[in-house]
Each structure stands twice: as structure tokens, then as C-alpha cells.
mmCIF file of C-alpha atoms in Angstrom:
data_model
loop_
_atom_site.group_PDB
_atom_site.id
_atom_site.type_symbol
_atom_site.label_atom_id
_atom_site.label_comp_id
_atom_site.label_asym_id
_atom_site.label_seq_id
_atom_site.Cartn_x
_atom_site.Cartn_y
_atom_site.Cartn_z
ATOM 1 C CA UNK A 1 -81.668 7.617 113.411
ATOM 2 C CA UNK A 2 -84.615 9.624 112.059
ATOM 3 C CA UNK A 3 -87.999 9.115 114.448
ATOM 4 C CA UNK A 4 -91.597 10.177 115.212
ATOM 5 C CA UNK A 5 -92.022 10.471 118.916
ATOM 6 C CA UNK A 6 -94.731 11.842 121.384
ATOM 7 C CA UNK A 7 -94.376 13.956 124.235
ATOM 8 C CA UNK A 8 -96.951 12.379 126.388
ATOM 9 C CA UNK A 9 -97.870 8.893 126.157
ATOM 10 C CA UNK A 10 -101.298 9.345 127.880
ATOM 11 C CA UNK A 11 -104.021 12.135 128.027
ATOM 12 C CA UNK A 12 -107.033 12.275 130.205
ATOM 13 C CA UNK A 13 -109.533 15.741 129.747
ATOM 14 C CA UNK A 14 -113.010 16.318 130.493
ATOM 15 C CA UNK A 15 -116.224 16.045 128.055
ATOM 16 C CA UNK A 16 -116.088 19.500 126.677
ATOM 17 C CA UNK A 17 -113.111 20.845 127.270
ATOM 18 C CA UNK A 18 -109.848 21.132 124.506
ATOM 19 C CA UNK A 19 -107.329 18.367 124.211
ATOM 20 C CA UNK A 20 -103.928 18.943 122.651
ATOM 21 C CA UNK A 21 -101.786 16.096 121.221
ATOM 22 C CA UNK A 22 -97.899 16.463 120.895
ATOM 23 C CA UNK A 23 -95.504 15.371 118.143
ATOM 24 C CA UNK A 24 -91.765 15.644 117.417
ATOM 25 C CA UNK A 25 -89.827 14.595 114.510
ATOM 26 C CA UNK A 26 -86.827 14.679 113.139
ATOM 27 C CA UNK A 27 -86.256 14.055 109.742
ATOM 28 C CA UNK A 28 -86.125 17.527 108.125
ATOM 29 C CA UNK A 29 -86.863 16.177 105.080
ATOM 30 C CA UNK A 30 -90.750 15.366 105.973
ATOM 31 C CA UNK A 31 -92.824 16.728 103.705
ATOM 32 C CA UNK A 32 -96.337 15.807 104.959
ATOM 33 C CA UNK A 33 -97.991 14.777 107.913
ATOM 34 C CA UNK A 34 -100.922 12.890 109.348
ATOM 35 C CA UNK A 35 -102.748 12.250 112.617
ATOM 36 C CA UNK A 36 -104.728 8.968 112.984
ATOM 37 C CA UNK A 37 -107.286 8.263 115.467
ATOM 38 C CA UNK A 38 -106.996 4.295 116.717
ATOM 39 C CA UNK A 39 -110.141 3.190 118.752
ATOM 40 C CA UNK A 40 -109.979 -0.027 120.791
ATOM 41 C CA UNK A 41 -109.682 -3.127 118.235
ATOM 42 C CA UNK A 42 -110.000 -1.563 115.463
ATOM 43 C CA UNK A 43 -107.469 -0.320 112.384
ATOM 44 C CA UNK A 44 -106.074 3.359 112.246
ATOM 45 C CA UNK A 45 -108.438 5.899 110.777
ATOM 46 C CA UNK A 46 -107.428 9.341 108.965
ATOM 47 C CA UNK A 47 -108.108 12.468 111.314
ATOM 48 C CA UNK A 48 -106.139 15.552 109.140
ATOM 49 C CA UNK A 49 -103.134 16.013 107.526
ATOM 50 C CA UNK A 50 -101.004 18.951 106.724
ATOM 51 C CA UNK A 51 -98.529 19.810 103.895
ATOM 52 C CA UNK A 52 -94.810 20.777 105.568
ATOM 53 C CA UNK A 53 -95.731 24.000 103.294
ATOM 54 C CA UNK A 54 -98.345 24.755 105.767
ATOM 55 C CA UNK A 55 -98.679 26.209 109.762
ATOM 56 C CA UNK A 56 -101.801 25.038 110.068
ATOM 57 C CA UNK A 57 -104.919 23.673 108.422
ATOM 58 C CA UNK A 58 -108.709 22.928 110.067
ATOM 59 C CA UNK A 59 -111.101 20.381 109.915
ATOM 60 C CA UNK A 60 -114.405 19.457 111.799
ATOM 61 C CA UNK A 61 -113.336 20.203 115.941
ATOM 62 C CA UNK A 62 -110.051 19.627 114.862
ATOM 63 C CA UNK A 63 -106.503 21.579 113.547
ATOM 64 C CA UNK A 64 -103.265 20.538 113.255
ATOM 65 C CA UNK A 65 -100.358 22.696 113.639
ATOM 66 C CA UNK A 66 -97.014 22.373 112.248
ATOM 67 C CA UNK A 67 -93.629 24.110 113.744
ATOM 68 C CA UNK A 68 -90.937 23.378 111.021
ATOM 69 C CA UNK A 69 -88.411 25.821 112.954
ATOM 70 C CA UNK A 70 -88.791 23.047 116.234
ATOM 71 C CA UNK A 71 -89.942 20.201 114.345
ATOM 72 C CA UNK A 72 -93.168 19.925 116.628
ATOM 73 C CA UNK A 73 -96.482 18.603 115.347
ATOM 74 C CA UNK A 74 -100.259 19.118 117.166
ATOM 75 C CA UNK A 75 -103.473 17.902 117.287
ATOM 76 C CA UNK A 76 -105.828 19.761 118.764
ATOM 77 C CA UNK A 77 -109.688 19.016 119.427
ATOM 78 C CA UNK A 78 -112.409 21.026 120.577
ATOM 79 C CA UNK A 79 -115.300 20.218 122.613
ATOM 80 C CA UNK A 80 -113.423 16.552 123.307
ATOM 81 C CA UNK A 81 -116.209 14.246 123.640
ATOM 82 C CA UNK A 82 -116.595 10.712 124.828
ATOM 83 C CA UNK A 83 -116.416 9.163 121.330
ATOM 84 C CA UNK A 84 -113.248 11.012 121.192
ATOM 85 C CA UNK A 85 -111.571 8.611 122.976
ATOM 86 C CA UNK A 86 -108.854 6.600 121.777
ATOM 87 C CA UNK A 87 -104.979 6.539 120.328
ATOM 88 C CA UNK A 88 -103.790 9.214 118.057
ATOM 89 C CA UNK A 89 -101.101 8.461 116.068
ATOM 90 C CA UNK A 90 -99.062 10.721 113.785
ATOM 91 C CA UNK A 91 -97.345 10.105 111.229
ATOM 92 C CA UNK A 92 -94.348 11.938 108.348
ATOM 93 C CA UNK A 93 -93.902 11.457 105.320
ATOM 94 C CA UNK A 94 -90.147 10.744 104.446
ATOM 95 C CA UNK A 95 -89.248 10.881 100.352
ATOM 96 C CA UNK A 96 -86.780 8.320 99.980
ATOM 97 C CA UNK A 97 -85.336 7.313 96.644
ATOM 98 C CA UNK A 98 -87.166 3.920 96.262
ATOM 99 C CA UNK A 99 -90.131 6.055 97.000
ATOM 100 C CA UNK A 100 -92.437 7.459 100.487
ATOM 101 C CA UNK A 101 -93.838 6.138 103.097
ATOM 102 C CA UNK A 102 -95.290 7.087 106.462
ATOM 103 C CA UNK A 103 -93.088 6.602 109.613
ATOM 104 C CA UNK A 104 -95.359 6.264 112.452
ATOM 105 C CA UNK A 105 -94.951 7.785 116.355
ATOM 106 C CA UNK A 106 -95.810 5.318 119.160
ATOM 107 C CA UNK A 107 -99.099 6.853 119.960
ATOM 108 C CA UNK A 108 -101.137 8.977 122.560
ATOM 109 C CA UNK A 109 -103.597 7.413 124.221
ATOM 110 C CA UNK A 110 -106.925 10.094 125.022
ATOM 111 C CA UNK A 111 -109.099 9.266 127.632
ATOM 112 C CA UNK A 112 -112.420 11.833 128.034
ATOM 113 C CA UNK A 113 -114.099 11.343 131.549
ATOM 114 C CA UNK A 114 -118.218 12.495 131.424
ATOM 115 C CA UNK B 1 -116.561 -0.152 97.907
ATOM 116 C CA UNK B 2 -115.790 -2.518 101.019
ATOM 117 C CA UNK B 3 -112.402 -0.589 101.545
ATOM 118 C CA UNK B 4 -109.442 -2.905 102.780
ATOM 119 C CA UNK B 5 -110.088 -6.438 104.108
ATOM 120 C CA UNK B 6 -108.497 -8.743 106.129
ATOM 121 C CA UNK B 7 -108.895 -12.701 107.223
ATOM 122 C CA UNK B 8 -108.382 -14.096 109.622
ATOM 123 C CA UNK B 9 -109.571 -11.634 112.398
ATOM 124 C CA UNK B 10 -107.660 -13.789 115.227
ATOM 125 C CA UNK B 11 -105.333 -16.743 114.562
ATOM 126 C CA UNK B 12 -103.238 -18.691 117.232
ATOM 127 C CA UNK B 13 -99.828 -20.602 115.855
ATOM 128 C CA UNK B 14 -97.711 -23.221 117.281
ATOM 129 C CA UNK B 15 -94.155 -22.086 116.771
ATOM 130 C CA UNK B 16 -92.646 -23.370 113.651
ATOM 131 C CA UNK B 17 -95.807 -23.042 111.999
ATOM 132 C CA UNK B 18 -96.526 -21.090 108.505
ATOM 133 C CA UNK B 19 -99.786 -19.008 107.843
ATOM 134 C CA UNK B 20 -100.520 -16.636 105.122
ATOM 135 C CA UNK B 21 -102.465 -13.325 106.055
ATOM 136 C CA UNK B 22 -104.542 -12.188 103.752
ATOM 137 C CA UNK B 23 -105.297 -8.793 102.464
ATOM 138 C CA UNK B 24 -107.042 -7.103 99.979
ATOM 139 C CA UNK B 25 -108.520 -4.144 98.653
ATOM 140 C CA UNK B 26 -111.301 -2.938 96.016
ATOM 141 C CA UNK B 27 -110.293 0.734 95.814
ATOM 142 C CA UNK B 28 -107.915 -0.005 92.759
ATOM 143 C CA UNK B 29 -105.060 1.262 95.173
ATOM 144 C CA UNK B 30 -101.443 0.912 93.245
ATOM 145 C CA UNK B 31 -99.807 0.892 96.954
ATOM 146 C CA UNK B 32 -100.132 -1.556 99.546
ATOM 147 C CA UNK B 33 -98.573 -1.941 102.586
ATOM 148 C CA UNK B 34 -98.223 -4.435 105.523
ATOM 149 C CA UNK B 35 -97.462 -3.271 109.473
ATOM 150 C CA UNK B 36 -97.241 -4.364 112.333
ATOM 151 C CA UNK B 37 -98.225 -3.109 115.632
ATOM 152 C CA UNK B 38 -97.074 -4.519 119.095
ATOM 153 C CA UNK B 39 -99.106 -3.651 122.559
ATOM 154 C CA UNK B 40 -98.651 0.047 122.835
ATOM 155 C CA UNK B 41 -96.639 0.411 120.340
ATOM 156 C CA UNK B 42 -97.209 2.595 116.846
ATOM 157 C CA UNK B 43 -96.979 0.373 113.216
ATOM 158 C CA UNK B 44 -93.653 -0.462 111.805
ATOM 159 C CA UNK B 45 -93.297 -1.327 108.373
ATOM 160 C CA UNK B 46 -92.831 -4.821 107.474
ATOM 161 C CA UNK B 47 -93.083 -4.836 103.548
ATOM 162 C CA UNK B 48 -94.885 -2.748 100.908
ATOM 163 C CA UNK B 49 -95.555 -2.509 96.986
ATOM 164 C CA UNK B 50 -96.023 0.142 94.801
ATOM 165 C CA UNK B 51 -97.771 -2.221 92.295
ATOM 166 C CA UNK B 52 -98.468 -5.322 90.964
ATOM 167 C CA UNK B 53 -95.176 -7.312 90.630
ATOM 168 C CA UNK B 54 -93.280 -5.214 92.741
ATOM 169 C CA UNK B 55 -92.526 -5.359 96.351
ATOM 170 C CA UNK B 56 -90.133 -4.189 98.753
ATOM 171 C CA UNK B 57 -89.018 -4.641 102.591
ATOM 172 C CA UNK B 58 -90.068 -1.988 105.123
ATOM 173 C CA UNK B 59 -88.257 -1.330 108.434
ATOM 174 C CA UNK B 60 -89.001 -4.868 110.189
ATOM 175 C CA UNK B 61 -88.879 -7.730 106.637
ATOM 176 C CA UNK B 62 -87.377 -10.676 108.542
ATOM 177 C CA UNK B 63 -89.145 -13.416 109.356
ATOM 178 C CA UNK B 64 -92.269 -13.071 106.601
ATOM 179 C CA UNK B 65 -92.901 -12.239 102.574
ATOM 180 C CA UNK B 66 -95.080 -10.980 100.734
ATOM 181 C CA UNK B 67 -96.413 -11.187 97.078
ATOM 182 C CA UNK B 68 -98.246 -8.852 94.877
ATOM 183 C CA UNK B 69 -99.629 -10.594 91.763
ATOM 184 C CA UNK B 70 -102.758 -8.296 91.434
ATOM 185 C CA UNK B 71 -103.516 -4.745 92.101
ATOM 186 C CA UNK B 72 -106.230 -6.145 94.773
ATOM 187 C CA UNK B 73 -103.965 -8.342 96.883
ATOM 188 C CA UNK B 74 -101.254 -8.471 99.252
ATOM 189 C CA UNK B 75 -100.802 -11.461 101.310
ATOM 190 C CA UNK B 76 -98.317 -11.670 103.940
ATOM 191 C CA UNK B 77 -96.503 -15.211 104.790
ATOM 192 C CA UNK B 78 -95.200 -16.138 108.075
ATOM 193 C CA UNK B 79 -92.859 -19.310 106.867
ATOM 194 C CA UNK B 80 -91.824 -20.268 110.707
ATOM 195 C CA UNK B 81 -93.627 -18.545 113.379
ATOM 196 C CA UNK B 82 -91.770 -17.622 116.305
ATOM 197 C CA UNK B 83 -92.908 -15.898 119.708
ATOM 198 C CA UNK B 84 -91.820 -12.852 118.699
ATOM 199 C CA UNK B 85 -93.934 -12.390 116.042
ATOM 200 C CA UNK B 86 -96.825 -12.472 117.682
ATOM 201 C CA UNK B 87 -99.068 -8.992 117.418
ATOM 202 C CA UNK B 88 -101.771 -7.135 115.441
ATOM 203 C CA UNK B 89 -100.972 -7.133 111.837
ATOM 204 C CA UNK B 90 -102.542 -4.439 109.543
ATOM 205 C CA UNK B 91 -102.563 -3.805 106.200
ATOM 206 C CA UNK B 92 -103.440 -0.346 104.073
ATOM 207 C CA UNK B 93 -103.823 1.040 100.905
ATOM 208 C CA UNK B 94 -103.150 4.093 99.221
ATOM 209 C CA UNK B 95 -103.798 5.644 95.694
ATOM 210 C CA UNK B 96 -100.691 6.750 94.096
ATOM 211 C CA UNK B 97 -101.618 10.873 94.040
ATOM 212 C CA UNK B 98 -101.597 11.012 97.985
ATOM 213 C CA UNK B 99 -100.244 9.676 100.792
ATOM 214 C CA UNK B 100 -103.100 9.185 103.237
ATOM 215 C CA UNK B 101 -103.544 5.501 103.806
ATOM 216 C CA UNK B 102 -106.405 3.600 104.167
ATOM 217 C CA UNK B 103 -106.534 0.467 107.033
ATOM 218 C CA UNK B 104 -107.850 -2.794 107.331
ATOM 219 C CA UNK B 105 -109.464 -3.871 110.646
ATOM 220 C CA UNK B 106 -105.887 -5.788 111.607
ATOM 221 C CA UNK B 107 -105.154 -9.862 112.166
ATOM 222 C CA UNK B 108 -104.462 -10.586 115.914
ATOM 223 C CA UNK B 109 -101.715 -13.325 115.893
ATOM 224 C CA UNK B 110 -100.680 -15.059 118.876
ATOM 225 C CA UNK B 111 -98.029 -17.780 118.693
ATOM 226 C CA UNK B 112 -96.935 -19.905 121.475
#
């Protein structure tokens, strides 16, 4: 059936240096996309999101980019920091004809050492 | 705007036991939705609404309902707890002209 999956399950970097997250999906119909960021106890919390009309879009140390031709989906951060660390989560958007709703991958977990 | 809430924080059930979880928001969100997430595991769907008076079953229904009589809540009912349901349960909230959703701090249910 159709599915969100990760490549890597967990991700340890450095304060400072770049971390990229990995997505794959498979529903073809997706039409929108989202990363969360999941710290320890606490609910899912909206990192970026991209349009499936879209490559790419920026925000604040981060960018998402979207492959349509692979169905592949990244987060990447700059400058990962401490605070950084936690689950990231994405997420597609599947148009059904009761109405959308997000499918969710199982999660990276993103551990930044000092 | 207190954003989505959610009581209890932590609840343990005997099996065979009902609860309600409760849920609401003050955003004046038309959608609501109710997950669940098992350890180290993403959400799964368990039942959503797309406004008051309407509901409908996500990817994992059995075993709970749900009700939607204002646009502010969205309780979720456990009628006979059972081991397996036992994980963090979170609800969210959306407003109908995007699709980013908006979390609740989650219910940690443990039932033995």
C-alpha cells in the first residue's frame, strides 16, 4: 500500500555542522509535504512544508527539498545545534475523496553531540 | 490563544476499563484529528472530523470513538481498554485553508 518511510532511523552530527534528513514516499498523488520536529515528551511541532509544485523552499537554518521524479523528500539544517535535537517526522498530504489528511513516516531520531 | 489542549497528561487503566480523552482547541479550527503514536513509531490516524457533527475513522478506528458536538472539542472514548492500546495519544487541529496541523502535548496511556 501507499507509505511514508525514512531512510535512516537515527542521526548523530556535531554542534555546527549540517544534518540531512531522508524521506521516501510513494503515493504519487501527494500534493504537499511537511517535516515536524518531536522533542522528548512533547507533541509534534511544524518545521517547513513544501507544495509538490515546488523543488525547494527555505526557512530559518532550514530547506526542504522535494524530488518528484524519485519520490524523495529532505530536511536539511544548518549550523545543527544542541536544541536541535530530537525526532523529525515528515509527513504527505494524500487528497482522498472524503477529503486530506497527513500520512506520517516513522521518524528520524537527531542526536547533536557538543 | 492556548492552542490545542489535552487532559489527562498520564492515565493508567485496568483492562476492560473505559476512559474518555479529552481534547480541545480555541483556534476555531473546523478539523480535528486524533493519533496515536506507539514507542518509536510515527502517528497513525485513529479518527478525525472536518466539523461539528461530522466524524470519520482514520487508518487505526477499532477499539475507540469519537464525537464532535462543537467546533472546540473532540473527545476520544476508549469503551474496553485492552493492552494493546496502550501509547501516547495526540490530538491536532487544523484550519480548513491549509493543511499544517497544530498538536496537543499528547495523553500517555498505559493499561495493564
Amino acid at each position: 500500500g501507499e507509505s511514508v518511510g525514512l531512510h535512516l532511523p537515527t542521526l548523530s552530527v556535531q554542534e555546527g555542522d549540517n544534518s540531512i534528513i531522508n524521506c521516501a514516499y510513494s503515493n504519487s498523488a501527494s500534493d504537499y509535504f511537511i517535516w515536524y520536529k518531536q522533542e522528548s515528551g512533547k507533541g509534534p511541532q511544524f518545521i517547513i512544508d513544501i507544495r509538490s509544485n515546488m523543488d525547494k523552499r527555505q526557512g530559518q537554518r532550514v530547506t526542504v527539498l522535494l524530488n518528484k521524479t524519485v519520490k524523495h523528500l529532505s530536511l536539511q539544517i544548518a549550523a545543527t545545534q544542541p536544541g536541535d535535537s530530537a525526532v523529525y517526522f515528515c509527513a504527505e498530504n494524500i487528497r482522498e475523496t472524503s477529503g486530506s489528511r497527513l500520512t506520517f513516516g516513522e521518524g528520524t531520531q537527531l542526536t547533536v553531540n557538543p | 490563544n492556548a492552542g490545542v489542549t489535552q487532559t489527562p497528561k498520564f492515565r493508567i487503566l485496568k483492562i476492560g476499563q473505559s476512559m474518555t480523552l479529552q481534547c480541545t482547541q480555541d483556534m476555531n479550527h473546523n478539523y480535528m484529528y486524533w493519533y496515536r503514536q506507539d514507542p518509536g513509531m510515527g502517528l497513525k490516524l485513529i479518527y478525525y472530523s472536518v466539523g461539528a457533527g461530522i466524524t470519520d475513522k482514520g487508518e487505526v478506528p477499532n477499539g475507540y470513538n469519537v464525537s464532535r458536538s462543537t467546533t472546540e472539542d473532540f473527545p476520544l472514548r476508549l469503551e474496553l481498554a485492552a493492552p494493546s492500546q496502550t501509547s501516547v495519544y495526540f490530538c491536532a487541529s487544523r484550519r480548513g485553508s491549509t493543511y499544517e496541523q497544530y498538536f496537543g502535548p499528547g495523553t500517555r496511556l498505559t493499561v495493564t
